[in-house]
Every structure is written in structure tokens, then in C-alpha cells.
Rosetta silent file (secondary structure, phi, psi, omega in degrees, C-alpha in Angstrom):
SEQUENCE: MGCLILDGNPPVEVQLRRSARARRLSLRISRLDGRATLTLPTHVPEREGMAFLRDREDWLRKHLADVTPEQVVSLGGTVPFRGEALALRPADIKGARLVDGALHVPTDPARTGKCVAAFMKVQARDALAAASDRYSQVLGRSYGRITLRDTRSRWGSCSSAGDLMYSWRLIMAPPKVLDYVAAHEVAHLQHMDHSARFWGVVEDLFPDHKSCRAWLRSHGNALHRVRFD
SCORE:     score description
SCORE:     0.000 S_00000001
   1 L     0.000  124.221  176.864  193.515   40.737  100.610 S_00000001
   2 E  -102.720 -159.096  177.605  190.628   38.279  100.864 S_00000001
   3 E  -151.846  157.316  174.906  187.120   38.435   99.507 S_00000001
   4 E  -119.260  144.363  179.085  183.496   38.206  100.578 S_00000001
   5 E  -110.519  120.822  177.023  180.722   36.639   98.515 S_00000001
   6 E   -92.884  111.188 -177.531  177.340   38.314   98.527 S_00000001
   7 L   -62.333  152.878  178.611  174.764   35.605   97.790 S_00000001
   8 L   150.241 -167.071 -179.281  172.129   36.245   95.168 S_00000001
   9 L  -125.641   99.199    1.434  171.539   35.953   91.442 S_00000001
  10 L   -87.309  167.042  172.748  174.250   36.330   90.415 S_00000001
  11 L   -63.826  150.171 -179.898  176.567   36.094   93.436 S_00000001
  12 E  -117.434  125.435  176.879  178.807   39.153   93.834 S_00000001
  13 E   -93.006  126.921 -179.110  182.466   38.843   94.783 S_00000001
  14 E  -120.003  123.567  177.701  183.763   41.768   96.810 S_00000001
  15 E   -69.120  138.454 -178.197  187.472   42.203   97.495 S_00000001
  16 E  -107.222  124.399 -178.289  188.254   42.681  101.177 S_00000001
  17 E  -124.669  127.531  175.560  190.926   45.190  102.123 S_00000001
  18 E   -95.346  138.108 -179.801  192.184   45.851  105.643 S_00000001
  19 E  -140.621  125.532  176.639  193.515   49.302  106.442 S_00000001
  20 L   -71.578  -19.162 -178.277  195.037   50.596  109.651 S_00000001
  21 L   -90.581  -17.818 -178.345  194.306   54.124  108.450 S_00000001
  22 L   -70.501  136.827  178.399  190.622   53.554  107.724 S_00000001
  23 L  -104.965  -11.461  179.685  188.242   54.916  110.338 S_00000001
  24 L  -151.472  168.013  177.445  185.056   53.518  108.837 S_00000001
  25 L   -76.169  141.934  178.120  183.848   50.912  106.373 S_00000001
  26 E  -143.665  143.993 -178.317  183.791   51.993  102.741 S_00000001
  27 E  -123.555  126.828 -178.493  182.645   50.319   99.543 S_00000001
  28 E  -132.829  149.694  174.865  183.975   51.305   96.129 S_00000001
  29 E  -120.494  122.575  179.695  183.547   50.049   92.577 S_00000001
  30 L   -69.684  128.400  176.915  186.400   50.602   90.147 S_00000001
  31 L   -75.974  -12.676 -178.863  185.237   52.269   86.956 S_00000001
  32 L   -84.577  -47.191 -176.799  188.221   50.707   85.200 S_00000001
  33 L  -122.462    2.674  177.586  187.715   47.010   85.873 S_00000001
  34 L    73.346   12.351 -178.095  184.367   46.856   87.690 S_00000001
  35 L   -80.153  131.395  176.464  185.934   45.386   90.817 S_00000001
  36 E   -93.827  133.283 -178.464  184.101   46.002   94.086 S_00000001
  37 E  -130.510  128.323  175.967  186.308   46.575   97.133 S_00000001
  38 E  -106.350  120.957  178.208  185.246   46.794  100.774 S_00000001
  39 E   -99.490  128.069 -179.534  187.731   48.515  103.047 S_00000001
  40 E  -118.591  136.968  168.136  187.597   47.612  106.737 S_00000001
  41 E   -59.772  152.353 -172.634  189.436   49.161  109.672 S_00000001
  42 L   -59.312  -28.788 -174.848  191.745   46.550  111.179 S_00000001
  43 L   -89.334   -5.390 -176.223  189.588   46.058  114.306 S_00000001
  44 L   -87.148  126.115 -179.924  186.258   45.494  112.482 S_00000001
  45 L   -72.151  158.412 -177.728  185.271   41.801  112.126 S_00000001
  46 H   -62.420  -31.737 -178.816  184.267   40.343  108.769 S_00000001
  47 H   -61.888  -32.869  176.050  180.688   39.726  109.937 S_00000001
  48 H   -71.041  -34.107  176.237  180.217   43.484  110.212 S_00000001
  49 H   -64.177  -41.915  178.666  181.611   43.842  106.728 S_00000001
  50 H   -65.460  -39.958  177.164  179.091   41.323  105.409 S_00000001
  51 H   -63.257  -38.221  177.625  176.246   43.123  107.176 S_00000001
  52 H   -61.570  -42.267  179.096  177.477   46.370  105.630 S_00000001
  53 H   -65.140  -43.527 -178.610  177.363   44.751  102.172 S_00000001
  54 H   -62.661  -37.376  178.291  173.856   43.403  102.654 S_00000001
  55 H   -64.186  -27.245 -175.988  172.627   46.859  103.666 S_00000001
  56 L  -112.071   20.346 -175.765  174.039   48.249  100.426 S_00000001
  57 H   -60.553  -43.782 -179.028  173.242   45.330   98.137 S_00000001
  58 H   -61.318  -45.405  178.891  170.787   47.265   95.944 S_00000001
  59 H   -60.736  -44.801 -177.413  173.289   50.096   95.457 S_00000001
  60 H   -62.886  -48.007 -177.714  176.089   47.644   94.709 S_00000001
  61 H   -66.951  -36.351  178.869  174.159   45.632   92.121 S_00000001
  62 H   -63.273  -45.857 -177.709  172.849   48.755   90.400 S_00000001
  63 H   -72.069  -33.447  175.574  176.307   50.232   89.987 S_00000001
  64 H   -65.275  -35.158  179.063  177.843   46.940   88.876 S_00000001
  65 H   -67.012  -25.705 -178.803  175.141   46.706   86.195 S_00000001
  66 H   -83.894  -10.681 -178.461  176.198   50.131   84.911 S_00000001
  67 L   -71.973  132.475  178.282  179.836   49.091   84.461 S_00000001
  68 L   -62.663  127.187 -178.989  180.809   48.660   80.814 S_00000001
  69 L   -66.365  154.265  177.850  181.463   44.949   80.179 S_00000001
  70 L   -68.501  145.980  176.577  184.922   43.841   79.149 S_00000001
  71 E  -115.664  111.669  179.783  185.560   43.382   75.439 S_00000001
  72 E   -90.002  124.986  179.901  187.968   40.565   74.649 S_00000001
  73 L   -69.229  125.908 -177.774  189.739   40.982   71.321 S_00000001
  74 L  -151.719  158.951  178.623  189.126   37.870   69.210 S_00000001
  75 L   -58.936  137.616 -179.646  188.997   36.673   65.600 S_00000001
  76 L    85.572   -9.557  178.819  185.758   37.602   63.895 S_00000001
  77 L   -97.207 -157.616  178.634  185.110   40.390   66.380 S_00000001
  78 E  -133.018  166.376  174.904  185.988   44.068   66.371 S_00000001
  79 E  -141.643  140.334  177.386  188.306   46.411   68.211 S_00000001
  80 E   -64.493  134.298  179.178  187.981   50.190   68.661 S_00000001
  81 E  -150.617  116.723 -178.639  190.413   52.024   66.354 S_00000001
  82 L    53.215   38.030  175.193  190.412   55.775   65.765 S_00000001
  83 L    84.625    2.412 -179.667  186.870   55.981   67.097 S_00000001
  84 E  -124.363  160.995  176.247  185.431   53.241   64.870 S_00000001
  85 E   -85.155  114.141 -177.403  184.846   49.508   65.246 S_00000001
  86 E   -97.548  120.811 -178.721  187.602   47.783   63.254 S_00000001
  87 E   -71.570  143.518  178.703  186.775   44.245   62.100 S_00000001
  88 E  -106.665  121.512 -176.349  189.339   41.497   62.762 S_00000001
  89 E  -120.853  134.452  177.897  189.819   39.038   59.912 S_00000001
  90 E   -72.199  142.151  178.729  191.988   35.865   59.904 S_00000001
  91 E  -152.362  158.275 -179.300  194.720   35.734   57.262 S_00000001
  92 L   -84.392   70.038 -179.408  197.818   33.709   56.494 S_00000001
  93 L  -135.480  168.393 -177.709  200.233   36.378   57.732 S_00000001
  94 L   -92.125  -29.212 -178.747  202.699   36.752   60.609 S_00000001
  95 L  -135.129  172.443 -179.021  201.561   40.120   62.000 S_00000001
  96 L   -72.337  142.742 -178.180  198.537   42.395   61.935 S_00000001
  97 E  -146.160  132.756  179.993  197.945   44.349   58.751 S_00000001
  98 E   -84.156  119.314 -177.091  195.273   46.907   57.843 S_00000001
  99 E  -136.455  119.577  174.404  193.615   45.918   54.559 S_00000001
 100 L    49.977   47.133  175.028  190.509   47.493   53.011 S_00000001
 101 L    77.662   10.035  176.444  189.082   48.774   56.276 S_00000001
 102 E  -132.135  155.252  178.603  189.679   45.568   58.255 S_00000001
 103 E  -100.602  112.692  177.918  192.576   44.383   60.382 S_00000001
 104 E   -85.815  131.964 -176.987  193.975   41.106   59.096 S_00000001
 105 E  -132.954  161.211  178.717  195.630   39.008   61.804 S_00000001
 106 E   -56.031  152.693 -175.322  197.224   35.525   61.987 S_00000001
 107 L   -73.289  -15.482  179.734  194.800   32.606   61.991 S_00000001
 108 L   -75.100  112.561 -177.723  196.009   31.302   65.367 S_00000001
 109 H   -59.092  -27.258 -178.817  193.441   32.611   67.923 S_00000001
 110 H   -67.730  -18.780 -177.336  196.066   32.473   70.684 S_00000001
 111 H  -100.096   -6.465 -172.215  198.034   35.201   68.900 S_00000001
 112 H   -57.446  -55.712 -176.058  195.154   37.559   68.122 S_00000001
 113 H   -59.177  -45.037 -178.630  195.331   39.793   71.179 S_00000001
 114 H   -63.508  -42.598 -179.358  199.109   40.113   71.139 S_00000001
 115 H   -67.231  -41.518 -179.926  199.199   40.935   67.413 S_00000001
 116 H   -66.183  -42.087  178.773  196.399   43.489   67.650 S_00000001
 117 H   -61.951  -41.393  178.946  198.020   45.177   70.667 S_00000001
 118 H   -62.453  -42.086  177.102  201.350   45.398   68.820 S_00000001
 119 H   -61.130  -44.811 -179.133  199.602   47.003   65.837 S_00000001
 120 H   -60.117  -41.816 -176.649  197.830   49.481   68.124 S_00000001
 121 H   -66.562  -39.475  177.741  201.069   50.529   69.801 S_00000001
 122 H   -64.826  -45.042  179.478  202.821   51.236   66.492 S_00000001
 123 H   -63.305  -39.864 -179.891  199.847   53.253   65.258 S_00000001
 124 H   -64.990  -44.266 -179.955  199.633   55.128   68.555 S_00000001
 125 H   -60.536  -45.274 -179.274  203.317   56.035   68.545 S_00000001
 126 H   -62.246  -45.994 -176.945  203.132   57.394   65.003 S_00000001
 127 H   -67.842  -42.037 -177.924  199.961   59.406   65.669 S_00000001
 128 H   -72.917  -34.461  176.164  201.094   60.789   69.033 S_00000001
 129 H   -65.951  -42.566  179.593  204.564   61.694   67.758 S_00000001
 130 H   -64.203  -43.443  179.976  203.034   63.558   64.811 S_00000001
 131 H   -66.939  -40.777  179.377  200.572   65.403   67.053 S_00000001
 132 H   -64.302  -40.899  177.277  203.261   66.257   69.605 S_00000001
 133 H   -61.607  -44.740 -176.567  205.519   67.585   66.856 S_00000001
 134 H   -62.090  -48.097 -176.218  202.705   69.686   65.430 S_00000001
 135 H   -76.127  -32.583  178.341  201.696   71.327   68.690 S_00000001
 136 H   -68.661  -33.119  176.501  205.227   71.789   70.003 S_00000001
 137 H   -67.528  -40.673  177.548  206.147   73.624   66.791 S_00000001
 138 H   -62.883  -40.743 -177.988  203.133   75.916   67.190 S_00000001
 139 H   -76.005  -22.911 -177.456  204.100   76.559   70.805 S_00000001
 140 L    76.788   29.128  178.646  207.768   77.025   69.963 S_00000001
 141 L  -127.033  141.898  177.575  208.849   74.520   72.628 S_00000001
 142 L  -101.304  150.739  177.396  210.742   71.281   72.172 S_00000001
 143 L  -112.426  169.601 -178.321  210.093   68.107   74.099 S_00000001
 144 L   -84.120  -99.172  179.501  212.429   65.291   75.115 S_00000001
 145 L  -121.251  163.183  177.782  211.303   61.763   74.374 S_00000001
 146 E  -112.233  131.764  173.056  207.963   60.062   74.001 S_00000001
 147 E  -124.483  149.968  177.796  207.088   56.860   75.840 S_00000001
 148 E  -113.718  138.720  177.144  203.924   54.798   75.607 S_00000001
 149 E  -140.916  167.836  174.707  202.378   52.929   78.527 S_00000001
 150 L  -102.981   69.976 -175.391  199.132   51.224   79.405 S_00000001
 151 L   -79.878  152.234 -179.222  198.275   53.674   82.169 S_00000001
 152 L  -109.720  -27.569 -173.197  195.017   53.570   84.109 S_00000001
 153 L   -96.077  -16.203 -179.160  194.989   56.829   86.030 S_00000001
 154 L  -151.963  155.851 -179.771  195.946   59.279   83.284 S_00000001
 155 L   -91.455  -17.265  179.020  196.027   59.549   79.517 S_00000001
 156 E  -170.447  169.288  176.523  199.304   61.392   79.379 S_00000001
 157 E  -157.814  161.373  177.265  201.910   63.302   81.332 S_00000001
 158 E  -132.264  123.798 -178.253  204.789   65.709   80.862 S_00000001
 159 L   -82.630  167.321  178.290  207.869   65.512   83.067 S_00000001
 160 L   -64.698  -21.077  177.761  209.880   68.464   84.308 S_00000001
 161 L   -85.775   -1.724  178.836  212.558   67.419   81.792 S_00000001
 162 L    88.114   12.721  176.651  210.058   67.790   78.949 S_00000001
 163 L   -83.201  140.828 -177.585  209.530   64.074   78.331 S_00000001
 164 E  -108.991  136.539  175.294  206.037   63.089   77.224 S_00000001
 165 E  -123.047  137.662  178.561  204.196   59.920   78.226 S_00000001
 166 E  -134.616  153.966  169.559  200.955   58.735   76.651 S_00000001
 167 E   -80.837  127.409 -179.745  198.586   55.825   76.968 S_00000001
 168 H   -68.124  -14.934  178.644  198.731   53.840   73.738 S_00000001
 169 H   -68.282  -10.694  176.340  194.997   53.151   74.144 S_00000001
 170 H   -60.399  -23.028  179.707  194.391   56.676   72.842 S_00000001
 171 H   -67.419  -16.482  177.413  194.620   55.211   69.333 S_00000001
 172 H   -82.106  -18.129 -179.348  191.240   53.599   70.015 S_00000001
 173 L   -82.358  164.280  173.787  189.637   57.009   70.607 S_00000001
 174 L   -55.463  145.223 -176.785  188.509   59.407   67.843 S_00000001
 175 H   -52.479  -37.655 -178.180  191.535   61.154   66.295 S_00000001
 176 H   -68.030  -26.811  177.175  190.588   64.569   67.687 S_00000001
 177 H   -70.519  -43.566  174.754  190.607   63.133   71.228 S_00000001
 178 H   -58.843  -44.374  179.736  194.148   61.814   70.714 S_00000001
 179 H   -61.903  -39.972  178.856  195.143   65.207   69.333 S_00000001
 180 H   -60.756  -45.602 -178.977  193.652   66.960   72.359 S_00000001
 181 H   -61.570  -40.264  177.453  195.680   64.858   74.802 S_00000001
 182 H   -62.753  -43.497  178.519  198.846   65.626   72.824 S_00000001
 183 H   -63.130  -39.944  179.459  198.029   69.358   72.888 S_00000001
 184 H   -59.901  -49.158 -177.471  197.324   69.155   76.624 S_00000001
 185 H   -70.403  -37.114  176.577  200.664   67.550   77.417 S_00000001
 186 H   -63.034  -36.065  177.992  202.603   69.835   75.079 S_00000001
 187 H   -60.130  -27.382  177.276  201.009   72.819   76.851 S_00000001
 188 L   -68.918  -15.688  175.345  202.729   71.597   80.015 S_00000001
 189 L   -64.357  -23.750  178.955  206.051   72.377   78.369 S_00000001
 190 L   -99.492  -36.834  179.819  205.140   76.011   79.063 S_00000001
 191 L  -135.701  112.428 -177.854  203.171   75.655   82.303 S_00000001
 192 L   -86.757   53.054  179.040  203.731   72.665   84.587 S_00000001
 193 L  -159.673 -171.828  175.465  200.393   73.085   86.340 S_00000001
 194 L  -121.568   45.498  179.359  196.695   73.396   85.587 S_00000001
 195 L   -76.844  173.849  176.661  196.425   77.106   86.168 S_00000001
 196 H   -60.726  -34.561  178.050  194.328   79.525   84.141 S_00000001
 197 H   -64.420  -40.608  177.795  197.466   80.346   82.149 S_00000001
 198 H   -60.516  -50.132 -178.605  197.903   76.668   81.283 S_00000001
 199 H   -65.131  -24.918  173.851  194.313   76.326   80.084 S_00000001
 200 H   -66.128  -39.128  177.000  194.802   79.473   78.041 S_00000001
 201 H   -66.056  -43.200  177.808  197.651   77.747   76.188 S_00000001
 202 H   -59.227  -42.967  179.677  195.481   74.654   75.668 S_00000001
 203 H   -59.350  -41.612  179.371  192.706   76.881   74.300 S_00000001
 204 H   -66.558  -40.594 -177.179  195.132   78.426   71.815 S_00000001
 205 H   -77.046  -37.028 -172.706  196.469   75.047   70.709 S_00000001
 206 L  -146.071   84.703 -174.801  193.187   73.146   70.708 S_00000001
 207 L   -58.324  -27.811 -175.916  190.003   75.270   70.968 S_00000001
 208 L   -91.714   30.518 -173.180  187.680   72.215   71.043 S_00000001
 209 H   -67.888  -28.859 -176.407  189.286   70.763   74.172 S_00000001
 210 H   -65.646  -41.149 -179.886  186.110   70.759   76.284 S_00000001
 211 H   -67.526  -34.027  179.336  184.248   68.310   74.049 S_00000001
 212 H   -71.949  -38.006  175.677  187.261   65.984   73.985 S_00000001
 213 H   -63.886  -39.143  178.144  187.574   66.046   77.758 S_00000001
 214 H   -64.911  -38.338  178.387  183.876   65.207   77.985 S_00000001
 215 H   -62.362  -43.987  179.989  184.368   62.289   75.581 S_00000001
 216 H   -64.514  -37.749  177.967  187.136   60.847   77.739 S_00000001
 217 H   -64.867  -37.858 -175.846  185.005   61.170   80.865 S_00000001
 218 H   -84.009  -34.895 -170.623  182.109   59.379   79.183 S_00000001
 219 H  -120.653   -7.126 -176.685  183.930   56.771   77.089 S_00000001
 220 H   -60.000  -37.528 -179.115  187.456   56.467   78.447 S_00000001
 221 H   -61.578  -35.830  179.816  186.586   53.597   80.761 S_00000001
 222 H   -62.696  -33.597  178.338  185.387   51.522   77.810 S_00000001
 223 H   -66.871  -37.450  179.163  188.837   51.811   76.232 S_00000001
 224 H   -70.460  -19.358 -176.325  190.423   50.452   79.403 S_00000001
 225 L   -95.667    9.443  170.276  188.044   47.500   79.369 S_00000001
 226 E   -84.508  122.781 -176.191  189.258   46.190   76.004 S_00000001
 227 E  -105.156  135.790 -179.709  191.354   43.118   76.779 S_00000001
 228 L  -113.505   38.435 -178.258  194.193   41.884   74.594 S_00000001
 229 L   -61.468    0.000    0.000  194.752   38.571   76.422 S_00000001
């Protein structure tokens, strides 16, 4: 995969992807990382790709401007936690610790992201396990194991064996949004589809599911753009 540079202020870097299956040129912007990708059929020369970009420059720049900027976790800044901005404070400690409404982290800036991410994962596991237990008891179904991942395409999943997977970034969302995702995945223990029967179970477990789904559509990308480098 190469790239093309669209001159201007500022210049725009567009990833170039060749595809034998593509029948036409297509331009996409990832809502997760803001990366622009131009897909070209294998027989189309790059000069046609550049002309295609120039024709769509206004569209491209407008949509790139709408992408939520990345938020790098750093000392003195904040990080989303349970729907609020949690301040990060340096302290003479080895790991992250929640103290008086702020997250105290080691004074070494190189360790900030790693320590904050570790704290988030522990908090996420505890919250998601508690929510999964609560909804599975209401449903009268047991689940297998819970795993946490940093997934980009989904917030959770339920396997045919009853194992639950969640994105640990849910701990950055408001608590009711995390609870909704847990209820959604637990509902799959009864219906492994998204049929009307499935949504009926979700409605019984979590009546306010529509507002939480709307929150994830509107704000979920911002959670993915928090960097813990």
C-alpha cells in the first residue's frame, strides 16, 4: 500500500490501495482513525487516482475536518472515565490510583499511557463482570468466560459457547452505556441473532437501550481516538 499527497493547506495524505476486485475508484475516510483511503482497480494508473482526488478535494477536506481529533493521554490532561473527564495527576507511586476524583499516576511521562490503560482495563473488567452477572441472573442463563479486547468494529460479542467479549474502552462511556452493552450481549445467550425476539429480550433487560445505542453512534468514535501511547 502506497500513498498519494494532495497538495494544499494543509497537505492531505491519502492511503493508496490496489484491489483486483474493485471495479471503480472509491474514496473512504475511517471514522475510527480519520485515515483517508483511495481504492484503485489494478489496471487504473495513479494519475487517474490523483485526478479523482482533486475532483473530490472539497468533500475530502470537509469530512476530515469533521473527524474527532485524537486525544493523547498525558500528565496534566484528562481521560474519559465513566462518562466524565478524569484529571491525571503526577504522584510518587508505581501504578495508577484513583484519589479524590483524580487519577494519580507515576511521575514518569513515558509510563502515563501504559499505567492509565492498565487501570482502565481493571475497572472495565470489574464493571462488565458485575453487569453480565446481573443481567444473566435476570435472564436465567449462564455465560462462559469474559474476555476484554481493544476492538474497533464492535463493542461486544457472544460466542455460540456462551463466552462474552467486550471492548475495555466501554469504561470510558457513561455507566448506563456499559450496562446496555452487557445486557445486549447477555441477551444473545437466549437468541444468537438480532431478530425481533432478541430485541424483545433486550427491551426486558434494558428498556432504555435506544438512547444508549444512539450515544455509541454519536460518541463511540471519540472513545476509539483516545491514545494510550
